[in-house]
Amino acid sequence: MTTREANLKSEVPQPKRRWKRVIVLLAVVVAVSVARPTWHILSTAWNDSADVEPVPVGQIDDASRLNQTPVAQVIDVPVEFDRAEGQLAELLARARRDGLRVSIAGARHSMGGHSIYPGGLSINMLPYNRMDLDEQREILRVGAGALWSDIIPFLDARGRSVAVMQSNNSFSVGGSLSVNCHGWQHGRPPIASTVESLRLMKADGSIVTCSRVE
């Protein structure tokens, strides 16, 4: 083989070298394509903050933070069932006597006049979150202010879970029942189908038990 032939052959790109160039080029294209969105996601996560300004004393707001409203008083319901019922009955009697409107709220995702009334008495149900599990009957007795984020780990620790629930766990039991929300479980009816009974306090302070037979 002559020197000229040898030079010509050495100048021909080898297949392996060509694939290396292609891979490097693709890597550069991918890096350039994902660099900006990756930086955006990382910087957003770094600067993200859940801090919100506290609602001023004498006012209340809902989950949207768009309905700050002055109220006469915010009343926290105690966790014990008997104490809560006695307090609520007294509160309703006071409202009738003084001509005040009463609103009731949990996580305040169900918005409107029923959860906030200007100048009225606002009942905060969130402290009313006691849970008692009847393991024999597979029934959970729970206060209306309990959040699903409280209930799920409570049941999970006892080897159980709920049959129907919304996709988010930030709602209260009372709020979910008040709108008879549907769950994300395919083919299952709304959440009322999982309720055996509930105790309802009427406007005069009396309590009735509501079930499919009572």
mmCIF file of C-alpha atoms in Angstrom:
data_model
loop_
_atom_site.group_PDB
_atom_site.id
_atom_site.type_symbol
_atom_site.label_atom_id
_atom_site.label_comp_id
_atom_site.label_asym_id
_atom_site.label_seq_id
_atom_site.Cartn_x
_atom_site.Cartn_y
_atom_site.Cartn_z
ATOM 1 C CA MET A 1 0.000 0.000 0.000
ATOM 2 C CA THR A 2 1.344 3.399 -0.972
ATOM 3 C CA THR A 3 1.693 6.357 1.371
ATOM 4 C CA ARG A 4 -1.051 8.220 -0.497
ATOM 5 C CA GLU A 5 -3.477 5.350 -0.012
ATOM 6 C CA ALA A 6 -2.675 5.162 3.661
ATOM 7 C CA ASN A 7 -3.341 8.896 4.107
ATOM 8 C CA LEU A 8 -6.624 8.657 2.286
ATOM 9 C CA LYS A 9 -7.805 5.793 4.434
ATOM 10 C CA SER A 10 -6.908 7.513 7.683
ATOM 11 C CA GLU A 11 -9.030 10.536 6.743
ATOM 12 C CA VAL A 12 -12.218 8.463 6.396
ATOM 13 C CA PRO A 13 -14.331 8.926 9.611
ATOM 14 C CA GLN A 14 -14.736 5.709 11.540
ATOM 15 C CA PRO A 15 -18.358 4.650 12.383
ATOM 16 C CA LYS A 16 -17.561 4.643 16.087
ATOM 17 C CA ARG A 17 -16.298 8.201 15.974
ATOM 18 C CA ARG A 18 -19.388 9.337 14.030
ATOM 19 C CA TRP A 19 -21.751 7.877 16.652
ATOM 20 C CA LYS A 20 -19.847 9.609 19.402
ATOM 21 C CA ARG A 21 -20.399 12.944 17.674
ATOM 22 C CA VAL A 22 -24.114 12.217 17.274
ATOM 23 C CA ILE A 23 -24.450 11.301 20.964
ATOM 24 C CA VAL A 24 -22.633 14.435 22.070
ATOM 25 C CA LEU A 25 -24.851 16.563 19.821
ATOM 26 C CA LEU A 26 -28.016 14.956 21.206
ATOM 27 C CA ALA A 27 -26.776 15.471 24.763
ATOM 28 C CA VAL A 28 -26.217 19.167 24.072
ATOM 29 C CA VAL A 29 -29.691 19.518 22.544
ATOM 30 C CA VAL A 30 -31.330 17.775 25.514
ATOM 31 C CA ALA A 31 -29.365 19.831 28.040
ATOM 32 C CA VAL A 32 -30.339 23.094 26.351
ATOM 33 C CA SER A 33 -34.007 21.978 26.129
ATOM 34 C CA VAL A 34 -34.383 21.051 29.790
ATOM 35 C CA ALA A 35 -32.103 23.647 31.364
ATOM 36 C CA ARG A 36 -34.645 26.460 31.469
ATOM 37 C CA PRO A 37 -37.669 24.500 32.774
ATOM 38 C CA THR A 38 -35.422 22.700 35.276
ATOM 39 C CA TRP A 39 -34.073 26.000 36.564
ATOM 40 C CA HIS A 40 -37.616 27.389 36.767
ATOM 41 C CA ILE A 41 -38.852 24.404 38.794
ATOM 42 C CA LEU A 42 -35.877 24.470 41.157
ATOM 43 C CA SER A 43 -35.993 28.223 41.713
ATOM 44 C CA THR A 44 -39.765 28.131 42.268
ATOM 45 C CA ALA A 45 -39.442 25.316 44.812
ATOM 46 C CA TRP A 46 -36.615 27.168 46.576
ATOM 47 C CA ASN A 47 -38.547 30.436 46.815
ATOM 48 C CA ASP A 48 -41.962 28.890 47.482
ATOM 49 C CA SER A 49 -43.506 29.756 50.823
ATOM 50 C CA ALA A 50 -46.772 28.794 52.490
ATOM 51 C CA ASP A 51 -46.710 31.878 54.689
ATOM 52 C CA VAL A 52 -49.934 33.878 54.661
ATOM 53 C CA GLU A 53 -50.841 36.932 56.632
ATOM 54 C CA PRO A 54 -52.974 36.102 59.678
ATOM 55 C CA VAL A 55 -56.593 37.190 59.599
ATOM 56 C CA PRO A 56 -57.072 40.222 61.895
ATOM 57 C CA VAL A 57 -58.884 39.720 65.185
ATOM 58 C CA GLY A 58 -62.615 40.199 64.761
ATOM 59 C CA GLN A 59 -62.594 39.017 61.159
ATOM 60 C CA ILE A 60 -62.760 35.684 59.362
ATOM 61 C CA ASP A 61 -61.962 34.384 55.887
ATOM 62 C CA ASP A 62 -62.513 31.262 53.810
ATOM 63 C CA ALA A 63 -60.038 29.018 51.988
ATOM 64 C CA SER A 64 -59.849 31.389 49.025
ATOM 65 C CA ARG A 65 -58.451 34.231 51.181
ATOM 66 C CA LEU A 66 -60.686 36.563 49.177
ATOM 67 C CA ASN A 67 -63.628 36.987 51.575
ATOM 68 C CA GLN A 68 -62.243 38.604 54.728
ATOM 69 C CA THR A 69 -65.312 39.594 56.722
ATOM 70 C CA PRO A 70 -65.865 41.225 60.140
ATOM 71 C CA VAL A 71 -67.875 39.074 62.558
ATOM 72 C CA ALA A 72 -69.185 39.539 66.077
ATOM 73 C CA GLN A 73 -67.306 36.551 67.489
ATOM 74 C CA VAL A 74 -65.568 33.318 66.503
ATOM 75 C CA ILE A 75 -66.422 30.388 68.774
ATOM 76 C CA ASP A 76 -64.258 27.255 68.895
ATOM 77 C CA VAL A 77 -66.229 24.072 69.539
ATOM 78 C CA PRO A 78 -64.625 21.790 72.190
ATOM 79 C CA VAL A 79 -63.454 18.314 71.228
ATOM 80 C CA GLU A 80 -65.672 16.391 73.684
ATOM 81 C CA PHE A 81 -69.069 15.387 72.266
ATOM 82 C CA ASP A 82 -71.145 16.264 75.354
ATOM 83 C CA ARG A 83 -69.430 19.627 75.973
ATOM 84 C CA ALA A 84 -69.747 20.565 72.327
ATOM 85 C CA GLU A 85 -73.478 19.893 72.253
ATOM 86 C CA GLY A 86 -74.069 21.913 75.410
ATOM 87 C CA GLN A 87 -72.036 24.847 74.143
ATOM 88 C CA LEU A 88 -73.768 24.873 70.755
ATOM 89 C CA ALA A 89 -77.221 24.797 72.377
ATOM 90 C CA GLU A 90 -76.315 27.797 74.544
ATOM 91 C CA LEU A 91 -74.896 29.588 71.513
ATOM 92 C CA LEU A 92 -78.088 29.145 69.520
ATOM 93 C CA ALA A 93 -80.159 30.377 72.473
ATOM 94 C CA ARG A 94 -77.947 33.475 72.673
ATOM 95 C CA ALA A 95 -78.330 34.077 68.952
ATOM 96 C CA ARG A 96 -82.131 33.919 69.209
ATOM 97 C CA ARG A 97 -82.128 36.235 72.230
ATOM 98 C CA ASP A 98 -79.802 38.827 70.706
ATOM 99 C CA GLY A 99 -81.016 38.579 67.118
ATOM 100 C CA LEU A 100 -77.668 37.362 65.762
ATOM 101 C CA ARG A 101 -77.000 35.260 62.668
ATOM 102 C CA VAL A 102 -74.998 32.067 63.075
ATOM 103 C CA SER A 103 -72.596 30.622 60.519
ATOM 104 C CA ILE A 104 -70.745 27.338 60.754
ATOM 105 C CA ALA A 105 -67.493 26.306 59.114
ATOM 106 C CA GLY A 106 -64.731 23.710 59.143
ATOM 107 C CA ALA A 107 -61.915 23.968 56.621
ATOM 108 C CA ARG A 108 -63.929 26.719 54.851
ATOM 109 C CA HIS A 109 -63.690 25.242 51.367
ATOM 110 C CA SER A 110 -67.491 25.217 51.018
ATOM 111 C CA MET A 111 -67.884 28.975 50.671
ATOM 112 C CA GLY A 112 -70.832 31.317 51.014
ATOM 113 C CA GLY A 113 -73.122 32.849 53.589
ATOM 114 C CA HIS A 114 -73.505 29.631 55.559
ATOM 115 C CA SER A 115 -69.798 29.685 56.473
ATOM 116 C CA ILE A 116 -69.338 33.447 56.921
ATOM 117 C CA TYR A 117 -72.020 35.987 57.825
ATOM 118 C CA PRO A 118 -71.105 39.690 58.347
ATOM 119 C CA GLY A 119 -71.515 40.681 61.988
ATOM 120 C CA GLY A 120 -72.664 37.208 62.977
ATOM 121 C CA LEU A 121 -71.443 34.462 65.262
ATOM 122 C CA SER A 122 -68.987 32.184 63.520
ATOM 123 C CA ILE A 123 -68.717 28.603 64.784
ATOM 124 C CA ASN A 124 -65.319 27.008 64.200
ATOM 125 C CA MET A 125 -65.872 23.258 64.089
ATOM 126 C CA LEU A 126 -62.229 22.233 63.560
ATOM 127 C CA PRO A 127 -61.454 21.549 67.259
ATOM 128 C CA TYR A 128 -64.443 19.159 67.304
ATOM 129 C CA ASN A 129 -62.398 16.311 65.832
ATOM 130 C CA ARG A 130 -62.554 13.432 68.307
ATOM 131 C CA MET A 131 -62.484 9.940 66.784
ATOM 132 C CA ASP A 132 -63.669 6.641 68.321
ATOM 133 C CA LEU A 133 -63.412 3.393 66.328
ATOM 134 C CA ASP A 134 -65.782 0.499 66.946
ATOM 135 C CA GLU A 135 -63.552 -2.300 65.648
ATOM 136 C CA GLN A 136 -66.237 -4.965 65.984
ATOM 137 C CA ARG A 137 -68.789 -3.136 63.849
ATOM 138 C CA GLU A 138 -66.180 -1.436 61.616
ATOM 139 C CA ILE A 139 -67.700 1.994 62.313
ATOM 140 C CA LEU A 140 -65.846 5.219 63.100
ATOM 141 C CA ARG A 141 -67.581 7.831 65.227
ATOM 142 C CA VAL A 142 -66.058 11.186 64.425
ATOM 143 C CA GLY A 143 -66.676 14.849 65.157
ATOM 144 C CA ALA A 144 -67.715 16.988 62.199
ATOM 145 C CA GLY A 145 -64.582 19.137 62.463
ATOM 146 C CA ALA A 146 -62.120 16.291 61.833
ATOM 147 C CA LEU A 147 -60.148 16.607 58.618
ATOM 148 C CA TRP A 148 -59.627 13.650 56.319
ATOM 149 C CA SER A 149 -55.907 14.216 56.846
ATOM 150 C CA ASP A 150 -56.594 13.285 60.508
ATOM 151 C CA ILE A 151 -58.848 10.328 59.743
ATOM 152 C CA ILE A 152 -56.698 8.529 57.165
ATOM 153 C CA PRO A 153 -53.630 8.018 59.434
ATOM 154 C CA PHE A 154 -55.912 7.231 62.398
ATOM 155 C CA LEU A 155 -57.552 4.382 60.472
ATOM 156 C CA ASP A 156 -54.342 3.312 58.761
ATOM 157 C CA ALA A 157 -52.698 2.725 62.131
ATOM 158 C CA ARG A 158 -55.559 0.305 62.858
ATOM 159 C CA GLY A 159 -55.407 -1.501 59.527
ATOM 160 C CA ARG A 160 -58.413 0.217 57.990
ATOM 161 C CA SER A 161 -59.355 2.952 55.527
ATOM 162 C CA VAL A 162 -62.403 4.830 54.256
ATOM 163 C CA ALA A 163 -64.573 3.490 51.425
ATOM 164 C CA VAL A 164 -65.278 6.811 49.696
ATOM 165 C CA MET A 165 -63.264 10.016 49.905
ATOM 166 C CA GLN A 166 -62.475 13.091 47.847
ATOM 167 C CA SER A 167 -59.138 13.260 46.072
ATOM 168 C CA ASN A 168 -57.896 15.907 48.533
ATOM 169 C CA ASN A 169 -57.659 15.279 52.274
ATOM 170 C CA SER A 170 -57.853 18.909 53.402
ATOM 171 C CA PHE A 171 -61.656 18.963 53.803
ATOM 172 C CA SER A 172 -63.581 18.376 57.008
ATOM 173 C CA VAL A 173 -66.055 15.547 57.538
ATOM 174 C CA GLY A 174 -68.877 17.997 58.197
ATOM 175 C CA GLY A 175 -68.082 19.946 55.039
ATOM 176 C CA SER A 176 -67.949 16.795 52.926
ATOM 177 C CA LEU A 177 -71.289 15.598 54.272
ATOM 178 C CA SER A 178 -72.914 19.018 53.894
ATOM 179 C CA VAL A 179 -72.386 18.865 50.123
ATOM 180 C CA ASN A 180 -72.623 15.050 49.855
ATOM 181 C CA CYS A 181 -69.394 15.059 47.879
ATOM 182 C CA HIS A 182 -68.501 12.319 45.451
ATOM 183 C CA GLY A 183 -65.278 10.369 45.790
ATOM 184 C CA TRP A 184 -62.682 9.365 43.232
ATOM 185 C CA GLN A 185 -63.416 5.640 43.661
ATOM 186 C CA HIS A 186 -64.887 4.309 40.427
ATOM 187 C CA GLY A 187 -68.460 3.093 40.545
ATOM 188 C CA ARG A 188 -69.092 4.180 44.137
ATOM 189 C CA PRO A 189 -71.965 6.478 45.188
ATOM 190 C CA PRO A 190 -71.365 9.784 47.044
ATOM 191 C CA ILE A 191 -70.031 9.908 50.572
ATOM 192 C CA ALA A 192 -73.472 9.757 52.225
ATOM 193 C CA SER A 193 -73.556 6.067 51.266
ATOM 194 C CA THR A 194 -70.834 5.390 53.860
ATOM 195 C CA VAL A 195 -72.687 7.099 56.740
ATOM 196 C CA GLU A 196 -74.639 4.898 59.147
ATOM 197 C CA SER A 197 -76.151 7.806 61.108
ATOM 198 C CA LEU A 198 -75.475 11.341 62.260
ATOM 199 C CA ARG A 199 -76.607 13.578 65.100
ATOM 200 C CA LEU A 200 -78.139 16.858 63.990
ATOM 201 C CA MET A 201 -78.727 19.887 66.218
ATOM 202 C CA LYS A 202 -81.753 21.901 65.148
ATOM 203 C CA ALA A 203 -82.168 25.654 65.513
ATOM 204 C CA ASP A 204 -83.924 25.287 68.893
ATOM 205 C CA GLY A 205 -80.948 23.363 70.326
ATOM 206 C CA SER A 206 -82.634 19.961 70.315
ATOM 207 C CA ILE A 207 -80.796 16.994 68.816
ATOM 208 C CA VAL A 208 -82.174 14.336 66.499
ATOM 209 C CA THR A 209 -80.480 11.218 65.185
ATOM 210 C CA CYS A 210 -80.716 10.811 61.426
ATOM 211 C CA SER A 211 -80.281 7.437 59.756
ATOM 212 C CA ARG A 212 -81.960 5.298 57.118
ATOM 213 C CA VAL A 213 -84.419 3.977 59.706
ATOM 214 C CA GLU A 214 -84.727 6.926 62.112
#
